[in-house]
PDB file of C-alpha atoms in Angstrom:
ATOM      1  CA  UNK A   1     -30.623  20.692  -1.189  1.00 55.00           C
ATOM      2  CA  UNK A   2     -31.325  17.847   1.259  1.00 61.00           C
ATOM      3  CA  UNK A   3     -29.012  17.447   4.317  1.00 82.00           C
ATOM      4  CA  UNK A   4     -25.684  16.691   2.877  1.00 90.00           C
ATOM      5  CA  UNK A   5     -23.701  15.543   5.842  1.00 91.00           C
ATOM      6  CA  UNK A   6     -24.722  12.217   7.528  1.00 88.00           C
ATOM      7  CA  UNK A   7     -23.467  10.716  10.766  1.00 83.00           C
ATOM      8  CA  UNK A   8     -20.039  10.537   9.628  1.00 82.00           C
ATOM      9  CA  UNK A   9     -19.447  13.108   6.759  1.00 91.00           C
ATOM     10  CA  UNK A  10     -20.644  13.178   3.206  1.00 94.00           C
ATOM     11  CA  UNK A  11     -20.877   9.771   1.557  1.00 94.00           C
ATOM     12  CA  UNK A  12     -22.278   8.326  -1.687  1.00 94.00           C
ATOM     13  CA  UNK A  13     -21.482   6.267  -4.763  1.00 96.00           C
ATOM     14  CA  UNK A  14     -18.201   7.735  -6.039  1.00 96.00           C
ATOM     15  CA  UNK A  15     -18.451   9.635  -9.261  1.00 95.00           C
ATOM     16  CA  UNK A  16     -22.262   9.277  -9.187  1.00 96.00           C
ATOM     17  CA  UNK A  17     -23.481  10.980  -5.963  1.00 95.00           C
ATOM     18  CA  UNK A  18     -20.128  12.097  -4.653  1.00 96.00           C
ATOM     19  CA  UNK A  19     -18.613  13.663  -7.655  1.00 97.00           C
ATOM     20  CA  UNK A  20     -15.447  15.459  -8.292  1.00 97.00           C
ATOM     21  CA  UNK A  21     -17.528  18.683  -8.582  1.00 97.00           C
ATOM     22  CA  UNK A  22     -19.144  18.178  -5.211  1.00 96.00           C
ATOM     23  CA  UNK A  23     -15.692  17.443  -3.713  1.00 97.00           C
ATOM     24  CA  UNK A  24     -14.306  20.804  -5.115  1.00 97.00           C
ATOM     25  CA  UNK A  25     -17.322  22.560  -3.840  1.00 96.00           C
ATOM     26  CA  UNK A  26     -16.876  20.839  -0.325  1.00 96.00           C
ATOM     27  CA  UNK A  27     -13.235  21.640  -0.193  1.00 96.00           C
ATOM     28  CA  UNK A  28     -14.003  25.235  -0.982  1.00 94.00           C
ATOM     29  CA  UNK A  29     -16.867  25.779   1.373  1.00 95.00           C
ATOM     30  CA  UNK A  30     -15.318  23.734   4.239  1.00 94.00           C
ATOM     31  CA  UNK A  31     -12.044  25.736   3.872  1.00 94.00           C
ATOM     32  CA  UNK A  32     -13.882  29.069   4.007  1.00 93.00           C
ATOM     33  CA  UNK A  33     -15.857  28.218   7.064  1.00 93.00           C
ATOM     34  CA  UNK A  34     -13.170  26.351   9.034  1.00 86.00           C
ATOM     35  CA  UNK A  35     -10.232  28.544   8.594  1.00 76.00           C
ATOM     36  CA  UNK A  36      -8.649  31.800   9.456  1.00 71.00           C
ATOM     37  CA  UNK A  37      -5.695  33.681   7.956  1.00 75.00           C
ATOM     38  CA  UNK A  38      -3.203  31.502   6.197  1.00 71.00           C
ATOM     39  CA  UNK A  39      -5.270  28.302   6.892  1.00 88.00           C
ATOM     40  CA  UNK A  40      -3.637  24.763   6.673  1.00 95.00           C
ATOM     41  CA  UNK A  41      -5.844  21.693   6.195  1.00 96.00           C
ATOM     42  CA  UNK A  42      -4.563  18.131   6.177  1.00 98.00           C
ATOM     43  CA  UNK A  43      -6.003  15.897   3.453  1.00 98.00           C
ATOM     44  CA  UNK A  44      -5.626  12.062   3.458  1.00 98.00           C
ATOM     45  CA  UNK A  45      -7.378   8.985   1.909  1.00 97.00           C
ATOM     46  CA  UNK A  46      -7.899   5.301   1.978  1.00 96.00           C
ATOM     47  CA  UNK A  47      -7.052   2.968  -0.955  1.00 95.00           C
ATOM     48  CA  UNK A  48     -10.410   3.273  -2.862  1.00 96.00           C
ATOM     49  CA  UNK A  49      -9.749   3.921  -6.557  1.00 95.00           C
ATOM     50  CA  UNK A  50     -11.932   6.877  -6.438  1.00 97.00           C
ATOM     51  CA  UNK A  51      -9.589   8.621  -3.782  1.00 97.00           C
ATOM     52  CA  UNK A  52      -7.258  10.258  -6.367  1.00 97.00           C
ATOM     53  CA  UNK A  53     -10.111  11.959  -8.121  1.00 97.00           C
ATOM     54  CA  UNK A  54     -11.865  13.127  -4.955  1.00 98.00           C
ATOM     55  CA  UNK A  55      -8.466  14.233  -3.484  1.00 98.00           C
ATOM     56  CA  UNK A  56      -7.540  16.291  -6.584  1.00 98.00           C
ATOM     57  CA  UNK A  57     -10.889  17.992  -6.523  1.00 98.00           C
ATOM     58  CA  UNK A  58     -10.907  18.614  -2.751  1.00 98.00           C
ATOM     59  CA  UNK A  59      -7.532  20.120  -2.766  1.00 97.00           C
ATOM     60  CA  UNK A  60      -8.434  22.284  -5.704  1.00 96.00           C
ATOM     61  CA  UNK A  61     -11.405  23.580  -3.721  1.00 95.00           C
ATOM     62  CA  UNK A  62      -9.277  24.234  -0.607  1.00 95.00           C
ATOM     63  CA  UNK A  63      -6.558  26.121  -2.557  1.00 95.00           C
ATOM     64  CA  UNK A  64      -9.222  28.254  -4.281  1.00 93.00           C
ATOM     65  CA  UNK A  65      -9.897  30.146  -1.285  1.00 92.00           C
ATOM     66  CA  UNK A  66      -6.311  30.714  -0.429  1.00 92.00           C
ATOM     67  CA  UNK A  67      -5.957  27.791   1.876  1.00 94.00           C
ATOM     68  CA  UNK A  68      -2.771  25.522   2.234  1.00 95.00           C
ATOM     69  CA  UNK A  69      -3.664  21.792   1.539  1.00 97.00           C
ATOM     70  CA  UNK A  70      -1.236  19.419   3.207  1.00 97.00           C
ATOM     71  CA  UNK A  71      -1.668  16.182   1.282  1.00 98.00           C
ATOM     72  CA  UNK A  72      -0.834  13.029   3.426  1.00 97.00           C
ATOM     73  CA  UNK A  73      -1.637  10.272   1.056  1.00 96.00           C
ATOM     74  CA  UNK A  74      -2.943   6.937   2.202  1.00 97.00           C
ATOM     75  CA  UNK A  75      -3.186   6.876   6.021  1.00 96.00           C
ATOM     76  CA  UNK A  76      -5.785   5.543   8.578  1.00 96.00           C
ATOM     77  CA  UNK A  77      -8.508   7.771   9.712  1.00 96.00           C
ATOM     78  CA  UNK A  78      -7.479   8.169  13.233  1.00 96.00           C
ATOM     79  CA  UNK A  79      -4.075   9.502  11.889  1.00 97.00           C
ATOM     80  CA  UNK A  80      -5.775  12.489  10.496  1.00 98.00           C
ATOM     81  CA  UNK A  81      -7.258  13.534  13.963  1.00 97.00           C
ATOM     82  CA  UNK A  82      -3.880  12.969  15.504  1.00 98.00           C
ATOM     83  CA  UNK A  83      -1.967  14.972  12.777  1.00 97.00           C
ATOM     84  CA  UNK A  84      -4.299  17.822  12.855  1.00 97.00           C
ATOM     85  CA  UNK A  85      -3.644  18.312  16.528  1.00 97.00           C
ATOM     86  CA  UNK A  86       0.017  17.638  16.364  1.00 96.00           C
ATOM     87  CA  UNK A  87       0.767  20.084  13.651  1.00 95.00           C
ATOM     88  CA  UNK A  88      -1.891  22.662  15.000  1.00 95.00           C
ATOM     89  CA  UNK A  89      -3.476  22.666  11.621  1.00 95.00           C
ATOM     90  CA  UNK A  90      -6.912  24.393  11.026  1.00 94.00           C
ATOM     91  CA  UNK A  91      -8.775  21.272   9.879  1.00 95.00           C
ATOM     92  CA  UNK A  92      -8.447  17.770   8.435  1.00 97.00           C
ATOM     93  CA  UNK A  93     -10.207  15.723   5.837  1.00 97.00           C
ATOM     94  CA  UNK A  94     -10.343  11.976   5.351  1.00 98.00           C
ATOM     95  CA  UNK A  95     -11.444  10.650   2.043  1.00 98.00           C
ATOM     96  CA  UNK A  96     -12.954   7.287   2.928  1.00 96.00           C
ATOM     97  CA  UNK A  97     -16.392   5.386   3.265  1.00 91.00           C
ATOM     98  CA  UNK A  98     -14.882   3.069   5.869  1.00 87.00           C
ATOM     99  CA  UNK A  99     -16.905  -0.214   6.004  1.00 86.00           C
ATOM    100  CA  UNK A 100     -19.179   0.688   3.039  1.00 88.00           C
ATOM    101  CA  UNK A 101     -18.814  -1.147  -0.332  1.00 90.00           C
ATOM    102  CA  UNK A 102     -15.878  -0.272  -2.590  1.00 90.00           C
ATOM    103  CA  UNK A 103     -18.103   1.777  -4.981  1.00 95.00           C
ATOM    104  CA  UNK A 104     -18.722   4.274  -2.314  1.00 95.00           C
ATOM    105  CA  UNK A 105     -16.735   6.881  -0.908  1.00 97.00           C
ATOM    106  CA  UNK A 106     -16.916   9.681   1.654  1.00 96.00           C
ATOM    107  CA  UNK A 107     -15.409  12.874   2.909  1.00 97.00           C
ATOM    108  CA  UNK A 108     -15.162  13.392   6.642  1.00 96.00           C
ATOM    109  CA  UNK A 109     -14.050  16.720   7.967  1.00 96.00           C
ATOM    110  CA  UNK A 110     -12.267  17.253  11.271  1.00 95.00           C
ATOM    111  CA  UNK A 111     -11.958  20.623  13.179  1.00 94.00           C
ATOM    112  CA  UNK A 112      -8.681  21.953  14.614  1.00 94.00           C
ATOM    113  CA  UNK A 113      -9.018  19.624  17.666  1.00 96.00           C
ATOM    114  CA  UNK A 114      -9.260  16.534  15.440  1.00 95.00           C
ATOM    115  CA  UNK A 115     -13.050  15.989  16.133  1.00 96.00           C
ATOM    116  CA  UNK A 116     -15.978  15.671  13.866  1.00 93.00           C
ATOM    117  CA  UNK A 117     -17.714  18.843  12.897  1.00 92.00           C
ATOM    118  CA  UNK A 118     -20.682  20.212  14.955  1.00 93.00           C
ATOM    119  CA  UNK A 119     -23.968  20.283  13.386  1.00 92.00           C
ATOM    120  CA  UNK A 120     -23.831  24.041  13.313  1.00 95.00           C
ATOM    121  CA  UNK A 121     -20.571  24.006  11.354  1.00 93.00           C
ATOM    122  CA  UNK A 122     -22.027  21.432   8.853  1.00 94.00           C
ATOM    123  CA  UNK A 123     -25.179  23.637   8.397  1.00 94.00           C
ATOM    124  CA  UNK A 124     -22.866  26.639   7.523  1.00 95.00           C
ATOM    125  CA  UNK A 125     -21.107  24.563   4.958  1.00 95.00           C
ATOM    126  CA  UNK A 126     -24.278  23.253   3.519  1.00 95.00           C
ATOM    127  CA  UNK A 127     -25.745  26.837   3.307  1.00 95.00           C
ATOM    128  CA  UNK A 128     -22.708  27.855   1.261  1.00 95.00           C
ATOM    129  CA  UNK A 129     -23.282  24.977  -1.087  1.00 94.00           C
ATOM    130  CA  UNK A 130     -26.936  25.752  -1.349  1.00 94.00           C
ATOM    131  CA  UNK A 131     -26.149  29.350  -2.446  1.00 94.00           C
ATOM    132  CA  UNK A 132     -24.918  29.360  -5.949  1.00 90.00           C
ATOM    133  CA  UNK A 133     -24.003  33.178  -5.701  1.00 93.00           C
ATOM    134  CA  UNK A 134     -22.144  32.933  -2.482  1.00 94.00           C
ATOM    135  CA  UNK A 135     -19.382  35.555  -2.464  1.00 92.00           C
ATOM    136  CA  UNK A 136     -16.062  33.940  -1.314  1.00 89.00           C
ATOM    137  CA  UNK A 137     -14.479  37.467  -1.629  1.00 84.00           C
ATOM    138  CA  UNK A 138     -11.322  38.219  -3.464  1.00 82.00           C
ATOM    139  CA  UNK A 139      -9.937  35.239  -5.500  1.00 75.00           C
ATOM    140  CA  UNK A 140      -7.194  33.588  -3.488  1.00 79.00           C
ATOM    141  CA  UNK A 141      -4.432  31.250  -4.596  1.00 86.00           C
ATOM    142  CA  UNK A 142      -3.579  28.649  -2.070  1.00 91.00           C
ATOM    143  CA  UNK A 143      -0.752  26.026  -2.281  1.00 93.00           C
ATOM    144  CA  UNK A 144      -0.418  22.194  -1.537  1.00 92.00           C
ATOM    145  CA  UNK A 145       2.416  20.250  -0.004  1.00 95.00           C
ATOM    146  CA  UNK A 146       2.925  16.690   0.524  1.00 95.00           C
ATOM    147  CA  UNK A 147       3.526  15.282   4.061  1.00 93.00           C
ATOM    148  CA  UNK A 148       5.501  12.121   3.001  1.00 93.00           C
ATOM    149  CA  UNK A 149       6.296  11.056   6.605  1.00 95.00           C
ATOM    150  CA  UNK A 150       2.592  11.017   7.810  1.00 95.00           C
ATOM    151  CA  UNK A 151       2.491   7.198   8.212  1.00 93.00           C
ATOM    152  CA  UNK A 152       5.844   7.061   9.984  1.00 94.00           C
ATOM    153  CA  UNK A 153       4.869   9.846  12.379  1.00 95.00           C
ATOM    154  CA  UNK A 154       1.592   8.240  13.200  1.00 95.00           C
ATOM    155  CA  UNK A 155       3.159   4.750  13.728  1.00 92.00           C
ATOM    156  CA  UNK A 156       5.799   6.333  15.984  1.00 92.00           C
ATOM    157  CA  UNK A 157       2.963   8.027  17.954  1.00 95.00           C
ATOM    158  CA  UNK A 158       1.138   4.543  18.265  1.00 91.00           C
ATOM    159  CA  UNK A 159       4.379   2.769  19.373  1.00 86.00           C
ATOM    160  CA  UNK A 160       4.975   5.474  21.968  1.00 91.00           C
ATOM    161  CA  UNK A 161       1.537   4.746  23.533  1.00 92.00           C
ATOM    162  CA  UNK A 162       2.393   1.039  24.150  1.00 88.00           C
ATOM    163  CA  UNK A 163       4.783  -0.303  26.650  1.00 88.00           C
ATOM    164  CA  UNK A 164       5.702  -3.557  24.899  1.00 83.00           C
ATOM    165  CA  UNK A 165       8.561  -5.042  22.722  1.00 83.00           C
ATOM    166  CA  UNK A 166       7.448  -5.961  19.352  1.00 76.00           C
ATOM    167  CA  UNK A 167      10.870  -6.649  17.911  1.00 83.00           C
ATOM    168  CA  UNK A 168      10.615 -10.537  17.845  1.00 89.00           C
ATOM    169  CA  UNK A 169       7.204 -10.523  16.334  1.00 87.00           C
ATOM    170  CA  UNK A 170       6.243 -11.156  12.739  1.00 87.00           C
ATOM    171  CA  UNK A 171       3.042  -9.526  11.664  1.00 82.00           C
ATOM    172  CA  UNK A 172       1.063  -9.860   8.499  1.00 81.00           C
ATOM    173  CA  UNK A 173      -1.487  -7.438   7.282  1.00 73.00           C
TER     174      UNK A 173
END
């Protein structure tokens, strides 16, 4: 297999290059490499239509090795890095292709410090993906929960970082 991780995660045309099967395998291999006992991994996405498919597959892969997937829904990428550190999670995943055209999507994995994975860790994940007979050990059953307050928690954090009064402003996004 060619190098899967680019400069900012794994990206490709959704459901062509970046398939549900690949997302499942990435979730499984990533959870196996990045986590310890009772691992917890945050999963979030942007608003691309392929996000739901990729999130479902990724969470299934994470849970298949006994990890706990904490699903945050639609939040900005920096929120993943922040929430991983705030809740002392083992890793975080953002499903987004940022500035790429809508037909693309991507999977960016963060370590427990909220930073991009090192090349060494990415190679470990890729080696597992290359090995069709990789032994993940005893079959595990992980769980997933939803973090419905992720956006509010991140917004409160951002507001705490600015010394200004926004109460009289009207902001359109």
